[in-house]
Amino acid sequence: MSNHLKNITLRIWRQAGPNVKGNFENHVIDEITDEASFLEMLDILNDKLVHEGKEAVVFDHDCREGICGTCSLMIDGQAHGPQRGTTACQLHMRQFKSNDTITVEPWRASAFPLIKDLMVDRSAFDRIIESGGFITADTGGAPDANLIPIPKVIADAAMDSAECIGCGACVAACPNGAANLFTGAKIAHLNRLPQGQAERYSRVEAMVETMDEHFGSCTNHGECEAACPKEISIDVIALMHKDYRKAKFSNRKDLARG
Amino acid sequence: MSLTDNLLAKNTVQLDSKIPAGPMADKWNSYKDNMKLVNPNNKRKFKVIVVGTGLAGASAAATLAELGYQVDAFTFHDSARRAHSIAAQGGINGAKNYKGDGDSIHRLFYDTVKGGDFRAREANVHRLAENSIDIIDQMVAQGVPFAREYGGLLDNRSFGGAQVSRTFYARGQTGQQLLLGAYQQFSRQVGLGGIRLFNRTELIDIVVIDGHASGIVVRDLVTGELQSHAAHAVVLATGGYGNAFFLSTNAMACNVTAAWRAHRKGALFANPCYTQIHPTCIPQSDDSQSKLTLMSESLRNDGRVWVPTNPDETRPAHEVPENERDYYLERLYPSFGNLAPRDISSRAAKRLVDKGLGVGPKKNGVYLDFAEAIQRLGREVVEERYGNLFQMYERIAGENPYEQPMRIYPASHYTMGGLWVDYELMTNIPGLYAAGEANFSDHGANRLGASALMQGLSDGYFVLPYTIGNYLAPMLNKAIPGTDHPEFKAAEEAARLRFNGYLAAGGTKSPDFFHRELGKIIWDYCGMERTEQGLEKALSEIPALYEEFKKDLRVTGTGESMNQTLEKAGRVDDFFQLGMLMCHDALDRKESCGGHFRAEYQTDDGEALRDDDNYCHVSAWEWGGDPMKPNLNVEKLEFEEVHLATRSYK
Ligand code: SF4
Ligand code: FES
């Protein structure tokens, strides 16, 4: 049954652009049903702001189903807010109480420059994928899909890491702004599959090096795993390191001969 | 005499569907055997613009770049990985017959034509069914982690409107995994320089010079800057218009602008009244809601749909005894049961809710119950199949579906109508193509489950890369207009005026306010059930609200930095104009078929009543200079393979 929350104070980060100073702005939501999602509350606020002739708060969002990875809010210092395994768009007001003050900030990481208010630029993730996060298989020549049986456990494990939505919470939560969970998840997805073997070592090398160009280095805090809305396991980082070491330091001729 | 008869001009454009001659099963091969080719070394001399990076756009852009064309790809998202294809949950059809249960290309073709209530073009659908096989192979090669059986082979499940198991899936995230597959292939080409990617960039206009699509005008959403891009051909893979209803399962940014702007430049818009209302969405919980959430149709494999027989029922679901429950889909459609097609299931739910038999605090839903499945299969199996969907439901509705049935209700989900295209997926403007949900071609009046992903990938991977070559080949070494051409300048200037106009409107209400009001009108009169009277009412209310929009709109902020209110204003403007066309089309089509249900045309037991003598055609509308004065063009549909029959799922 629905209840109503009263007197919610939102402390929202406002910043007109990357090169100007930002500050917190306070807005009070007098009353809201606990069935509303967090982003619906922001919609309501924005509608009110526009009615008052003020500029709406800019924030990234799209599917509102926890799958597109567009939403990206730091809520009370936690990436995507207090509920575990939940994106900001799937967070509902029943997680909060009347009279709460809620602080809303953008992802803060040097690899994610701010665009405006709560919106940042996460293109660096795309650069990592472009450098090797794929299987080279041009359209046309694929063999029958059932030609290579893939043990269910392998397919399931690949799927576990393929579930990453590319939101960037892991980077935002990391004190070093590292992207190891994101990069590790993609590598674990592709490197576990038989189709991914041909490029296994060139992939990990290219992706890790592109990652290092843009992001900070991992010092095993584990904050990423706790923040990840898809609960990607930190084990993917170990797998990435293992494959990277192998790619880097083994005798490449041996590798090529298997 | 209805409004349409006296106002609208007819048959203003010569429509040629370019269906190849020959037997149905040979048409596509014979097309490929006879099309013109561009030599591999010449391909780099051609530039192709692809707008949209969902399944259709990403797969088309990647494949065209692999072939050697220069591709410029545009998305209004921050990344090519975000398009709404990502939210498709249930699966993708492929006529592999891996289960040996009697599936074949012909059967998938037949099911799709029948599912579309005999309002799709047979030749296109047959090609789709043929390509479905290659899609599965291609996606597995890309590393899509489809569900497997213990022996390591691919698993399948069944979906609405089919009696075979041909749906491939990756947990409840099939759309995500397929999109990421296409996105990865696309990204590889970005890395190799085959694709130039323009993200956070929205299409504002199409430029047509001497009758040919010559490029586009876009707006950089971060800086507000308008830019022109010229090319040899333009592909719109920009999705559907389900957000016309305001409340829908579409993502917030989905809009009709690209298709609509093409329409205003002369491209015909086909069957806009064919909209799909999906039966299994989470019912609206309060009035401030901005978005509805779909629960995959795959849930109907194991969930049973019912309502209590007593409208005053107050007991929790599990206390209602069996004999006081109406499993109405099983009762009405015994051979398809809970897997009856979407349009039929949606209408059945609406009828019961309208009768006061709805469940939940607002009595606006029906139950989708897993108690029997949990008993039969065990909680673990149910969790394995649907775990993430159950979790999603619990987060949104605050109820645990392992313990109490889900509550579901129909919502706008997909649009079968779209830009008119010929067999080559080219609109009536030479050089302008439409792919995926943005075109009208394959689903007729109703789309079957697990077919949208199939169509997007078929168009992008296996159709456009061939058909575009056929258009480009004769253009080799001929100069095309550059962005300094006056038509580009004129389009930029019109776009500038348009956006400045929204900023200067100086009214009192936000674009969202108008969108919500517009959506209510379209939902009430052009939603699940339509009547002549209602549509005429809508056609008086929408223009009135549109006038108010023009006068009383308020857009705060400026046009020089990221401004989502301004973006929204442009999109809502186009939804207004489209809304009028949807109603005109629904009014003109005096029959019921698939997702278009006119209350005046139904059988005694309330099923859709088609009129094949008068409406076995595609209604393709031409922009008439005023959204209230569209011109109707008709493409007759011929059925060679599948015999026109009353669709029955009993
Ligand atoms: S690993 Fe998790 S937190 Fe990081 S981008 Fe992927 S889904 Fe987001
Ligand atoms: S808006 Fe798509 S994941 Fe949150």
mmCIF file of N, CA and C in Angstrom, chain A residues 138-196:
data_model
loop_
_atom_site.group_PDB
_atom_site.id
_atom_site.type_symbol
_atom_site.label_atom_id
_atom_site.label_comp_id
_atom_site.label_asym_id
_atom_site.label_seq_id
_atom_site.Cartn_x
_atom_site.Cartn_y
_atom_site.Cartn_z
ATOM 1 N N ASP A 138 33.333 -10.603 -38.766
ATOM 2 C CA ASP A 138 32.603 -9.776 -39.717
ATOM 3 C C ASP A 138 31.289 -10.452 -40.109
ATOM 4 N N THR A 139 30.312 -9.622 -40.418
ATOM 5 C CA THR A 139 29.002 -10.152 -40.782
ATOM 6 C C THR A 139 29.126 -11.057 -42.000
ATOM 7 N N GLY A 140 28.522 -12.224 -41.907
ATOM 8 C CA GLY A 140 28.454 -13.074 -43.089
ATOM 9 C C GLY A 140 28.965 -14.482 -42.881
ATOM 10 N N GLY A 141 30.191 -14.603 -42.442
ATOM 11 C CA GLY A 141 30.781 -15.937 -42.499
ATOM 12 C C GLY A 141 30.630 -16.821 -41.282
ATOM 13 N N ALA A 142 29.650 -16.534 -40.414
ATOM 14 C CA ALA A 142 29.570 -17.300 -39.169
ATOM 15 C C ALA A 142 29.145 -18.749 -39.410
ATOM 16 N N PRO A 143 29.763 -19.675 -38.705
ATOM 17 C CA PRO A 143 29.339 -21.081 -38.801
ATOM 18 C C PRO A 143 28.043 -21.312 -38.032
ATOM 19 N N ASP A 144 27.447 -22.486 -38.203
ATOM 20 C CA ASP A 144 26.206 -22.781 -37.496
ATOM 21 C C ASP A 144 26.386 -22.604 -35.991
ATOM 22 N N ALA A 145 25.390 -21.999 -35.380
ATOM 23 C CA ALA A 145 25.494 -21.610 -33.976
ATOM 24 C C ALA A 145 25.702 -22.788 -33.037
ATOM 25 N N ASN A 146 25.253 -23.970 -33.439
ATOM 26 C CA ASN A 146 25.407 -25.123 -32.552
ATOM 27 C C ASN A 146 26.664 -25.939 -32.850
ATOM 28 N N LEU A 147 27.507 -25.401 -33.719
ATOM 29 C CA LEU A 147 28.715 -26.140 -34.079
ATOM 30 C C LEU A 147 29.639 -26.312 -32.876
ATOM 31 N N ILE A 148 29.768 -25.229 -32.087
ATOM 32 C CA ILE A 148 30.623 -25.335 -30.897
ATOM 33 C C ILE A 148 29.732 -25.401 -29.666
ATOM 34 N N PRO A 149 29.606 -26.566 -29.064
ATOM 35 C CA PRO A 149 28.837 -26.618 -27.816
ATOM 36 C C PRO A 149 29.601 -25.844 -26.734
ATOM 37 N N ILE A 150 28.899 -25.098 -25.937
ATOM 38 C CA ILE A 150 29.540 -24.371 -24.853
ATOM 39 C C ILE A 150 28.949 -24.879 -23.548
ATOM 40 N N PRO A 151 29.788 -25.450 -22.677
ATOM 41 C CA PRO A 151 29.231 -25.977 -21.425
ATOM 42 C C PRO A 151 28.394 -24.902 -20.724
ATOM 43 N N LYS A 152 27.314 -25.334 -20.156
ATOM 44 C CA LYS A 152 26.380 -24.392 -19.528
ATOM 45 C C LYS A 152 27.076 -23.537 -18.476
ATOM 46 N N VAL A 153 27.962 -24.142 -17.694
ATOM 47 C CA VAL A 153 28.623 -23.346 -16.644
ATOM 48 C C VAL A 153 29.453 -22.220 -17.238
ATOM 49 N N ILE A 154 30.071 -22.493 -18.382
ATOM 50 C CA ILE A 154 30.889 -21.452 -19.032
ATOM 51 C C ILE A 154 29.975 -20.359 -19.576
ATOM 52 N N ALA A 155 28.912 -20.779 -20.252
ATOM 53 C CA ALA A 155 27.979 -19.786 -20.802
ATOM 54 C C ALA A 155 27.398 -18.944 -19.671
ATOM 55 N N ASP A 156 27.049 -19.595 -18.566
ATOM 56 C CA ASP A 156 26.481 -18.858 -17.432
ATOM 57 C C ASP A 156 27.496 -17.880 -16.838
ATOM 58 N N ALA A 157 28.755 -18.333 -16.713
ATOM 59 C CA ALA A 157 29.774 -17.450 -16.137
ATOM 60 C C ALA A 157 30.034 -16.268 -17.066
ATOM 61 N N ALA A 158 30.060 -16.531 -18.377
ATOM 62 C CA ALA A 158 30.256 -15.435 -19.337
ATOM 63 C C ALA A 158 29.106 -14.440 -19.204
ATOM 64 N N MET A 159 27.898 -14.989 -19.069
ATOM 65 C CA MET A 159 26.722 -14.120 -18.937
ATOM 66 C C MET A 159 26.797 -13.287 -17.661
ATOM 67 N N ASP A 160 27.280 -13.888 -16.579
ATOM 68 C CA ASP A 160 27.376 -13.130 -15.320
ATOM 69 C C ASP A 160 28.160 -11.837 -15.519
ATOM 70 N N SER A 161 29.244 -11.906 -16.269
ATOM 71 C CA SER A 161 30.003 -10.662 -16.431
ATOM 72 C C SER A 161 29.503 -9.832 -17.614
ATOM 73 N N ALA A 162 28.854 -10.496 -18.579
ATOM 74 C CA ALA A 162 28.296 -9.735 -19.708
ATOM 75 C C ALA A 162 27.147 -8.839 -19.267
ATOM 76 N N GLU A 163 26.629 -9.073 -18.074
ATOM 77 C CA GLU A 163 25.505 -8.270 -17.586
ATOM 78 C C GLU A 163 25.869 -6.825 -17.267
ATOM 79 N N CYS A 164 27.161 -6.511 -17.210
ATOM 80 C CA CYS A 164 27.602 -5.132 -16.929
ATOM 81 C C CYS A 164 26.861 -4.155 -17.836
ATOM 82 N N ILE A 165 26.355 -3.076 -17.243
ATOM 83 C CA ILE A 165 25.584 -2.104 -18.030
ATOM 84 C C ILE A 165 26.401 -0.869 -18.399
ATOM 85 N N GLY A 166 27.675 -0.861 -18.066
ATOM 86 C CA GLY A 166 28.517 0.272 -18.472
ATOM 87 C C GLY A 166 28.122 1.593 -17.834
ATOM 88 N N CYS A 167 27.667 1.525 -16.578
ATOM 89 C CA CYS A 167 27.165 2.750 -15.941
ATOM 90 C C CYS A 167 28.271 3.616 -15.371
ATOM 91 N N GLY A 168 29.353 2.991 -14.926
ATOM 92 C CA GLY A 168 30.454 3.769 -14.344
ATOM 93 C C GLY A 168 30.413 3.901 -12.836
ATOM 94 N N ALA A 169 29.473 3.236 -12.185
ATOM 95 C CA ALA A 169 29.411 3.328 -10.717
ATOM 96 C C ALA A 169 30.695 2.818 -10.078
ATOM 97 N N CYS A 170 31.271 1.789 -10.694
ATOM 98 C CA CYS A 170 32.498 1.203 -10.143
ATOM 99 C C CYS A 170 33.615 2.245 -10.112
ATOM 100 N N VAL A 171 33.687 3.045 -11.169
ATOM 101 C CA VAL A 171 34.721 4.080 -11.244
ATOM 102 C C VAL A 171 34.431 5.181 -10.219
ATOM 103 N N ALA A 172 33.153 5.556 -10.157
ATOM 104 C CA ALA A 172 32.775 6.640 -9.243
ATOM 105 C C ALA A 172 33.012 6.247 -7.790
ATOM 106 N N ALA A 173 32.823 4.956 -7.485
ATOM 107 C CA ALA A 173 32.977 4.507 -6.099
ATOM 108 C C ALA A 173 34.437 4.318 -5.718
ATOM 109 N N CYS A 174 35.295 4.154 -6.704
ATOM 110 C CA CYS A 174 36.696 3.820 -6.440
ATOM 111 C C CYS A 174 37.476 5.059 -6.006
ATOM 112 N N PRO A 175 38.195 4.978 -4.889
ATOM 113 C CA PRO A 175 38.977 6.145 -4.455
ATOM 114 C C PRO A 175 40.029 6.562 -5.491
ATOM 115 N N ASN A 176 40.436 5.622 -6.352
ATOM 116 C CA ASN A 176 41.442 5.944 -7.367
ATOM 117 C C ASN A 176 40.823 6.228 -8.736
ATOM 118 N N GLY A 177 39.523 6.116 -8.844
ATOM 119 C CA GLY A 177 38.880 6.294 -10.148
ATOM 120 C C GLY A 177 39.344 5.248 -11.153
ATOM 121 N N ALA A 178 39.489 4.013 -10.694
ATOM 122 C CA ALA A 178 39.938 2.940 -11.593
ATOM 123 C C ALA A 178 38.743 2.286 -12.283
ATOM 124 N N ALA A 179 38.986 1.726 -13.470
ATOM 125 C CA ALA A 179 37.907 1.105 -14.253
ATOM 126 C C ALA A 179 38.123 -0.399 -14.369
ATOM 127 N N ASN A 180 38.755 -0.992 -13.366
ATOM 128 C CA ASN A 180 39.094 -2.413 -13.478
ATOM 129 C C ASN A 180 37.885 -3.329 -13.494
ATOM 130 N N LEU A 181 36.845 -2.966 -12.750
ATOM 131 C CA LEU A 181 35.686 -3.863 -12.727
ATOM 132 C C LEU A 181 34.995 -3.868 -14.090
ATOM 133 N N PHE A 182 34.808 -2.682 -14.655
ATOM 134 C CA PHE A 182 34.188 -2.576 -15.975
ATOM 135 C C PHE A 182 35.019 -3.338 -17.016
ATOM 136 N N THR A 183 36.315 -3.046 -17.057
ATOM 137 C CA THR A 183 37.171 -3.665 -18.070
ATOM 138 C C THR A 183 37.266 -5.168 -17.842
ATOM 139 N N GLY A 184 37.424 -5.543 -16.568
ATOM 140 C CA GLY A 184 37.524 -6.962 -16.232
ATOM 141 C C GLY A 184 36.259 -7.710 -16.617
ATOM 142 N N ALA A 185 35.109 -7.056 -16.446
ATOM 143 C CA ALA A 185 33.846 -7.729 -16.762
ATOM 144 C C ALA A 185 33.787 -8.065 -18.249
ATOM 145 N N LYS A 186 34.172 -7.113 -19.098
ATOM 146 C CA LYS A 186 34.112 -7.376 -20.544
ATOM 147 C C LYS A 186 35.124 -8.447 -20.935
ATOM 148 N N ILE A 187 36.310 -8.368 -20.347
ATOM 149 C CA ILE A 187 37.325 -9.377 -20.676
ATOM 150 C C ILE A 187 36.862 -10.761 -20.210
ATOM 151 N N ALA A 188 36.292 -10.805 -19.017
ATOM 152 C CA ALA A 188 35.841 -12.110 -18.509
ATOM 153 C C ALA A 188 34.726 -12.674 -19.385
ATOM 154 N N HIS A 189 33.852 -11.810 -19.864
ATOM 155 C CA HIS A 189 32.792 -12.275 -20.758
ATOM 156 C C HIS A 189 33.407 -12.923 -22.003
ATOM 157 N N LEU A 190 34.276 -12.204 -22.677
ATOM 158 C CA LEU A 190 34.764 -12.682 -23.976
ATOM 159 C C LEU A 190 35.857 -13.747 -23.838
ATOM 160 N N ASN A 191 36.715 -13.598 -22.840
ATOM 161 C CA ASN A 191 37.832 -14.547 -22.714
ATOM 162 C C ASN A 191 37.406 -15.909 -22.193
ATOM 163 N N ARG A 192 36.209 -15.976 -21.617
ATOM 164 C CA ARG A 192 35.747 -17.273 -21.136
ATOM 165 C C ARG A 192 35.149 -18.112 -22.261
ATOM 166 N N LEU A 193 34.707 -17.473 -23.309
ATOM 167 C CA LEU A 193 33.980 -18.202 -24.358
ATOM 168 C C LEU A 193 34.935 -18.788 -25.385
ATOM 169 N N PRO A 194 34.585 -19.938 -25.932
ATOM 170 C CA PRO A 194 35.423 -20.514 -26.985
ATOM 171 C C PRO A 194 35.621 -19.547 -28.162
ATOM 172 N N GLN A 195 34.572 -18.785 -28.501
ATOM 173 C CA GLN A 195 34.702 -17.861 -29.633
ATOM 174 C C GLN A 195 35.714 -16.760 -29.352
ATOM 175 N N GLY A 196 35.987 -16.520 -28.076
ATOM 176 C CA GLY A 196 36.859 -15.406 -27.721
ATOM 177 C C GLY A 196 38.323 -15.787 -27.618
#
